[in-house]
Amino acid sequence: MARRTPALEWICAALGGAIVLAVLAVVGAQIPGDDKAPPDIRLRVEAVQPASQGWLVRFEAANPAQSTASAVEIEGRLEAEGRLVEASQVRFDYVPRGSRQRGGLWFTHDPAQYRLSLRVLGYQEP
């Protein structure tokens, strides 16, 4: 006479299988899709505030790409009528893939009085 498998055993087996599939999906999503794609550093100003050194422009550098950038040079510029008033630079050692880094640029002039722009000057492959 054959014994039937209890329903609780089937439920536990299905739950275990679902957990294994979920873990495999998460691990698979972490595998880079295109290793040759360059980093994509996106800059966003978070705040401009007065400070003892003059004015501090706080910003975020996001890299949604699948490759890491090292030695990332970022420049901030203040311009008036197409004329450069002041420039400031900062360097991030690393901006890993899928990450966000925060930094700040110091200016002696009030950025609210000029056109503020941020740009990435360059990076190295680690």
PDB file of C-alpha atoms in Angstrom, residues 27-108:
ATOM      1  CA  VAL A  27      22.293  36.853  -8.714  1.00  0.00           C
ATOM      2  CA  GLY A  28      21.625  36.841 -12.460  1.00  0.00           C
ATOM      3  CA  ALA A  29      20.562  40.489 -12.379  1.00  0.00           C
ATOM      4  CA  GLN A  30      23.935  41.421 -10.860  1.00  0.00           C
ATOM      5  CA  ILE A  31      25.880  40.068 -13.840  1.00  0.00           C
ATOM      6  CA  PRO A  32      27.027  43.009 -16.002  1.00  0.00           C
ATOM      7  CA  GLY A  33      25.357  43.135 -19.371  1.00  0.00           C
ATOM      8  CA  ASP A  34      27.966  44.982 -21.449  1.00  0.00           C
ATOM      9  CA  ASP A  35      31.463  45.220 -19.982  1.00  0.00           C
ATOM     10  CA  LYS A  36      32.620  47.486 -22.816  1.00  0.00           C
ATOM     11  CA  ALA A  37      30.042  50.201 -22.134  1.00  0.00           C
ATOM     12  CA  PRO A  38      31.685  53.281 -20.582  1.00  0.00           C
ATOM     13  CA  PRO A  39      30.675  54.780 -17.247  1.00  0.00           C
ATOM     14  CA  ASP A  40      27.815  57.273 -17.433  1.00  0.00           C
ATOM     15  CA  ILE A  41      28.435  59.908 -14.754  1.00  0.00           C
ATOM     16  CA  ARG A  42      25.363  62.092 -14.198  1.00  0.00           C
ATOM     17  CA  LEU A  43      25.699  65.224 -12.075  1.00  0.00           C
ATOM     18  CA  ARG A  44      22.987  66.932 -10.046  1.00  0.00           C
ATOM     19  CA  VAL A  45      23.275  69.992  -7.791  1.00  0.00           C
ATOM     20  CA  GLU A  46      21.765  69.264  -4.377  1.00  0.00           C
ATOM     21  CA  ALA A  47      22.339  72.552  -2.542  1.00  0.00           C
ATOM     22  CA  VAL A  48      24.138  75.886  -2.667  1.00  0.00           C
ATOM     23  CA  GLN A  49      24.964  77.333   0.725  1.00  0.00           C
ATOM     24  CA  PRO A  50      27.168  80.035   2.229  1.00  0.00           C
ATOM     25  CA  ALA A  51      30.204  78.730   4.101  1.00  0.00           C
ATOM     26  CA  SER A  52      33.326  80.050   5.787  1.00  0.00           C
ATOM     27  CA  GLN A  53      35.277  79.518   2.539  1.00  0.00           C
ATOM     28  CA  GLY A  54      32.731  81.459   0.468  1.00  0.00           C
ATOM     29  CA  TRP A  55      30.029  79.348  -1.171  1.00  0.00           C
ATOM     30  CA  LEU A  56      29.645  75.573  -1.199  1.00  0.00           C
ATOM     31  CA  VAL A  57      27.893  73.802  -4.071  1.00  0.00           C
ATOM     32  CA  ARG A  58      26.947  70.299  -2.925  1.00  0.00           C
ATOM     33  CA  PHE A  59      26.263  67.804  -5.696  1.00  0.00           C
ATOM     34  CA  GLU A  60      25.665  64.153  -6.450  1.00  0.00           C
ATOM     35  CA  ALA A  61      27.483  62.091  -9.087  1.00  0.00           C
ATOM     36  CA  ALA A  62      25.509  59.005 -10.125  1.00  0.00           C
ATOM     37  CA  ASN A  63      26.837  56.201 -12.322  1.00  0.00           C
ATOM     38  CA  PRO A  64      23.948  53.996 -13.500  1.00  0.00           C
ATOM     39  CA  ALA A  65      26.216  52.230 -16.020  1.00  0.00           C
ATOM     40  CA  GLN A  66      27.634  48.728 -15.549  1.00  0.00           C
ATOM     41  CA  SER A  67      31.280  49.855 -15.441  1.00  0.00           C
ATOM     42  CA  THR A  68      33.245  51.599 -12.699  1.00  0.00           C
ATOM     43  CA  ALA A  69      35.093  54.881 -13.200  1.00  0.00           C
ATOM     44  CA  SER A  70      38.188  55.892 -11.256  1.00  0.00           C
ATOM     45  CA  ALA A  71      39.976  59.237 -10.928  1.00  0.00           C
ATOM     46  CA  VAL A  72      36.783  61.070 -11.935  1.00  0.00           C
ATOM     47  CA  GLU A  73      37.454  64.801 -12.435  1.00  0.00           C
ATOM     48  CA  ILE A  74      34.463  67.121 -12.028  1.00  0.00           C
ATOM     49  CA  GLU A  75      34.447  70.829 -12.776  1.00  0.00           C
ATOM     50  CA  GLY A  76      32.024  73.517 -11.709  1.00  0.00           C
ATOM     51  CA  ARG A  77      31.903  76.829 -13.578  1.00  0.00           C
ATOM     52  CA  LEU A  78      30.318  80.185 -12.858  1.00  0.00           C
ATOM     53  CA  GLU A  79      29.685  82.249 -15.997  1.00  0.00           C
ATOM     54  CA  ALA A  80      28.203  85.655 -16.746  1.00  0.00           C
ATOM     55  CA  GLU A  81      27.278  86.588 -20.320  1.00  0.00           C
ATOM     56  CA  GLY A  82      29.508  83.842 -21.720  1.00  0.00           C
ATOM     57  CA  ARG A  83      32.493  84.955 -19.639  1.00  0.00           C
ATOM     58  CA  LEU A  84      34.086  82.619 -17.095  1.00  0.00           C
ATOM     59  CA  VAL A  85      33.928  84.198 -13.631  1.00  0.00           C
ATOM     60  CA  GLU A  86      35.264  81.297 -11.567  1.00  0.00           C
ATOM     61  CA  ALA A  87      35.942  77.559 -11.814  1.00  0.00           C
ATOM     62  CA  SER A  88      36.384  74.862  -9.185  1.00  0.00           C
ATOM     63  CA  GLN A  89      37.336  71.184  -9.479  1.00  0.00           C
ATOM     64  CA  VAL A  90      37.091  68.045  -7.392  1.00  0.00           C
ATOM     65  CA  ARG A  91      38.228  64.458  -7.934  1.00  0.00           C
ATOM     66  CA  PHE A  92      36.522  61.235  -6.867  1.00  0.00           C
ATOM     67  CA  ASP A  93      38.827  58.252  -6.504  1.00  0.00           C
ATOM     68  CA  TYR A  94      36.045  55.867  -7.579  1.00  0.00           C
ATOM     69  CA  VAL A  95      32.470  56.039  -8.775  1.00  0.00           C
ATOM     70  CA  PRO A  96      31.443  52.359  -8.843  1.00  0.00           C
ATOM     71  CA  ARG A  97      28.833  50.987 -11.219  1.00  0.00           C
ATOM     72  CA  GLY A  98      25.294  51.572 -10.028  1.00  0.00           C
ATOM     73  CA  SER A  99      26.400  53.952  -7.277  1.00  0.00           C
ATOM     74  CA  ARG A 100      25.993  57.542  -6.133  1.00  0.00           C
ATOM     75  CA  GLN A 101      28.763  59.694  -4.662  1.00  0.00           C
ATOM     76  CA  ARG A 102      28.404  63.107  -3.072  1.00  0.00           C
ATOM     77  CA  GLY A 103      30.846  65.987  -3.101  1.00  0.00           C
ATOM     78  CA  GLY A 104      31.191  69.732  -2.953  1.00  0.00           C
ATOM     79  CA  LEU A 105      32.814  72.576  -4.855  1.00  0.00           C
ATOM     80  CA  TRP A 106      33.973  75.807  -3.222  1.00  0.00           C
ATOM     81  CA  PHE A 107      33.453  79.192  -4.886  1.00  0.00           C
ATOM     82  CA  THR A 108      34.348  82.688  -3.689  1.00  0.00           C
TER      83      THR A 108
END
